[in-house]
Coordinates of N, CA and C in Angstrom, one line a residue:
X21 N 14.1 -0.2 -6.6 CA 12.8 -0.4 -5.9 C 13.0 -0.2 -4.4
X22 N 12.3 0.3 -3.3 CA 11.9 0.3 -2.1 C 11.0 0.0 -1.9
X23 N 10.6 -0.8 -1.1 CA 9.1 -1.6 -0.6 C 9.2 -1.1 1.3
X24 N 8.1 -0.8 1.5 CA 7.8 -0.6 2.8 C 6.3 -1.3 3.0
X25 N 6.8 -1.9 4.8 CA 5.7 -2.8 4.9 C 4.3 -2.4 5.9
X26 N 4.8 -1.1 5.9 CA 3.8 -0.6 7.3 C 4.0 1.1 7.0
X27 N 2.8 2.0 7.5 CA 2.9 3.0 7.4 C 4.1 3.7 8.4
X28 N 4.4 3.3 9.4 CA 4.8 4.0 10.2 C 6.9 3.6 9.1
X29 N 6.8 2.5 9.0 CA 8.1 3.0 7.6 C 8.1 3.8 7.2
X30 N 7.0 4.5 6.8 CA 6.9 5.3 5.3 C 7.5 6.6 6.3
X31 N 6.7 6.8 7.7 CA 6.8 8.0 8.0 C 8.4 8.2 8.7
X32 N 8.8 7.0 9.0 CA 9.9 6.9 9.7 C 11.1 7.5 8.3
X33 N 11.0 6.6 7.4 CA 12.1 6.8 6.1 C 12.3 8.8 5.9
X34 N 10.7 9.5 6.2 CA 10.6 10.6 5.7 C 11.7 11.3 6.9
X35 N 11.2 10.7 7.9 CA 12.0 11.9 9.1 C 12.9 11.1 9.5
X36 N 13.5 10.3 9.0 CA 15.1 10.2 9.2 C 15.8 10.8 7.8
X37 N 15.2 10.7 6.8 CA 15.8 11.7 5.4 C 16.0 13.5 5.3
X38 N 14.2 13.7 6.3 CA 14.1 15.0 5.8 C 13.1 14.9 4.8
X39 N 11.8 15.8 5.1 CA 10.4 15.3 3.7 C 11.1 15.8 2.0
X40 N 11.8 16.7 2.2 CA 12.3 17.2 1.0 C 13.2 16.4 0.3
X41 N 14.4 15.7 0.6 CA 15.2 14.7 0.3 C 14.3 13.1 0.4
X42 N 13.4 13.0 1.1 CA 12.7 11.6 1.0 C 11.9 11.4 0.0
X43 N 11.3 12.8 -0.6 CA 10.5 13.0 -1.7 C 11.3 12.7 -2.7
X44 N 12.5 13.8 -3.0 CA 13.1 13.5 -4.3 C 13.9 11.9 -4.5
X45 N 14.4 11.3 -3.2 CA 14.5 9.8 -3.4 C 13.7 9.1 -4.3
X46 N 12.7 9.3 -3.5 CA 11.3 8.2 -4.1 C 10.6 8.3 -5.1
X47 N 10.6 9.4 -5.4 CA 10.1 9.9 -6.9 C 10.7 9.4 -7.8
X48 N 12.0 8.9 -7.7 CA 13.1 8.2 -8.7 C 13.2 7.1 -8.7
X49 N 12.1 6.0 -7.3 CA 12.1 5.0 -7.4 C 10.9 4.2 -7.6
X50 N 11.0 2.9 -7.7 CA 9.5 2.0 -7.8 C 9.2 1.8 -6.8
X51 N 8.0 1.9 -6.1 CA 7.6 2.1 -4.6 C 6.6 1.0 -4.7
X52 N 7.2 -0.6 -3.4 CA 6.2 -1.7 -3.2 C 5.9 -1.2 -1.6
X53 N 4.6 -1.9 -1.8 CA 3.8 -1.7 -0.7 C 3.0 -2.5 -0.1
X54 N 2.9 -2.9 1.2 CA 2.4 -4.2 1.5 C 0.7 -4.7 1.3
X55 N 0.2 -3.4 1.8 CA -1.1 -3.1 1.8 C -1.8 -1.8 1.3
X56 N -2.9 -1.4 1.6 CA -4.0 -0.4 1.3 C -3.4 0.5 2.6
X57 N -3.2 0.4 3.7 CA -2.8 1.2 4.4 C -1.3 1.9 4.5
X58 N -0.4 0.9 4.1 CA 1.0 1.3 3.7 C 0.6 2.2 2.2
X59 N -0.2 2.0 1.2 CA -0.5 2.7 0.6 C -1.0 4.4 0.3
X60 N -1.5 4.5 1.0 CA -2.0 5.6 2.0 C -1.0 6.6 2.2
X61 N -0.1 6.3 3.1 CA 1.0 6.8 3.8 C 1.7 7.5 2.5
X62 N 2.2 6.6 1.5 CA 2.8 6.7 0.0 C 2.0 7.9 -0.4
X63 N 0.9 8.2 -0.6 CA 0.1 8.5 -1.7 C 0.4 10.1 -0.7
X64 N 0.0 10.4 0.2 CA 0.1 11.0 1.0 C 1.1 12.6 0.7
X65 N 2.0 11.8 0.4 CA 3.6 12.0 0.1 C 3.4 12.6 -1.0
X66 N 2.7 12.3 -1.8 CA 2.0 12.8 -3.5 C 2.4 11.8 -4.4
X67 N 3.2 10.8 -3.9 CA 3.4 9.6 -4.5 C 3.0 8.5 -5.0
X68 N 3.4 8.1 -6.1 CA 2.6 7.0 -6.6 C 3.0 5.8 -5.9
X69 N 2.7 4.5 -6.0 CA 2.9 3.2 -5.6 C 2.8 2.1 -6.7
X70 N 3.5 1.6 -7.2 CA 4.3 0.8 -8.3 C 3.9 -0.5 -8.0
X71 N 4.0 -0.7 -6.5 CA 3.3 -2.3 -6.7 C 3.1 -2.4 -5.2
X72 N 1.8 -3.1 -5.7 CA 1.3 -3.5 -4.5 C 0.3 -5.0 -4.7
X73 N 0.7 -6.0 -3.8 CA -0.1 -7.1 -3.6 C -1.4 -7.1 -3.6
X74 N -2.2 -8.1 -3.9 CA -3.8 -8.3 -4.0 C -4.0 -8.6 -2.5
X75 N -3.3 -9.1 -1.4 CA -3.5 -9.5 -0.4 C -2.1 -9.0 0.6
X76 N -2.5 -8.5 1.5 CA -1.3 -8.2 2.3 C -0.5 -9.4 3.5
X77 N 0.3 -9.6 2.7 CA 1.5 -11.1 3.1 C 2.6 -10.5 2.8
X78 N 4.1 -10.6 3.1 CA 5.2 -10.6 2.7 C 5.2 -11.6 1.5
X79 N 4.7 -12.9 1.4 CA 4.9 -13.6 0.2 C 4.2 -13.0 -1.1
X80 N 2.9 -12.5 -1.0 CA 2.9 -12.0 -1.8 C 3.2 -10.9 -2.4
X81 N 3.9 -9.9 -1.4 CA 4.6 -8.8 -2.0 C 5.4 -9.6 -2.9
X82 N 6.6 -10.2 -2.1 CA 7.7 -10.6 -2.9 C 7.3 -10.8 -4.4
X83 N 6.1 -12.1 -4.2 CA 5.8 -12.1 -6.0 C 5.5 -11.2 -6.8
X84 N 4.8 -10.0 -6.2 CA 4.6 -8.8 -6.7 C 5.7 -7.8 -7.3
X85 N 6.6 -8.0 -6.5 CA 8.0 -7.2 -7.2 C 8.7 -7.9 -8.3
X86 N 8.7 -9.4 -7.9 CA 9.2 -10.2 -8.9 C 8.0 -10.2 -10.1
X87 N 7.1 -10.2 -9.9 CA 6.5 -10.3 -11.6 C 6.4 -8.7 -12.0
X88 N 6.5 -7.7 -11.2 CA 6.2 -6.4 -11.8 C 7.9 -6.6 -12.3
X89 N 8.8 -6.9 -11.5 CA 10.1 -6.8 -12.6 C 10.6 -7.4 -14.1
X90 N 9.7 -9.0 -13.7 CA 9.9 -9.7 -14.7 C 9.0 -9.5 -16.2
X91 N 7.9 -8.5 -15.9 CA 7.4 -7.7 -16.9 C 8.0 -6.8 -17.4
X92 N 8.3 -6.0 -16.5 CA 8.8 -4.7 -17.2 C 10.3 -5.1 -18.1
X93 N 10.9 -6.3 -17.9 CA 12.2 -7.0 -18.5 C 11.8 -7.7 -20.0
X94 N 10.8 -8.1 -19.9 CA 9.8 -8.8 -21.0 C 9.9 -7.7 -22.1
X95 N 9.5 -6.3 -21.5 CA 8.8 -4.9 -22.9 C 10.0 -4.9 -23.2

């Protein structure tokens, strides 16, 4: 999992990797996201977004990764 909390991450992670190498990263990963606007940035990319909070807080991201993991442990 990678979670970014702000668009300007998303764009920062791309051009310190390279868009070609940042794509094929993330494509392989679960991608949290703080908000609708960090969302954006993601989608952008052609990417999907794996988890994202009902409200944008760092606490509830956290819960957000933790129950999206604790589900997918469950199946």
């Amino acid at each position: 999992c990678i979670l970014f909390a702000s668009p300007s991450a998303v764009h920062h992670f791309v051009e310190l990797l390279g868009r070609g190498p940042a794509i094929a990263h993330l494509s392989k990963m679960e991608i949290a996201v703080i908000g609708p606007t960090t969302a954006r940035a993601v989608s952008q990319l052609g990417l999907d977004v794996a988890i994202q909070p009902k409200t944008s807080s760092v606490e509830d991201l956290a819960r957000a990764i933790s129950s999206h993991f604790s589900d997918s442990a469950a199946s």
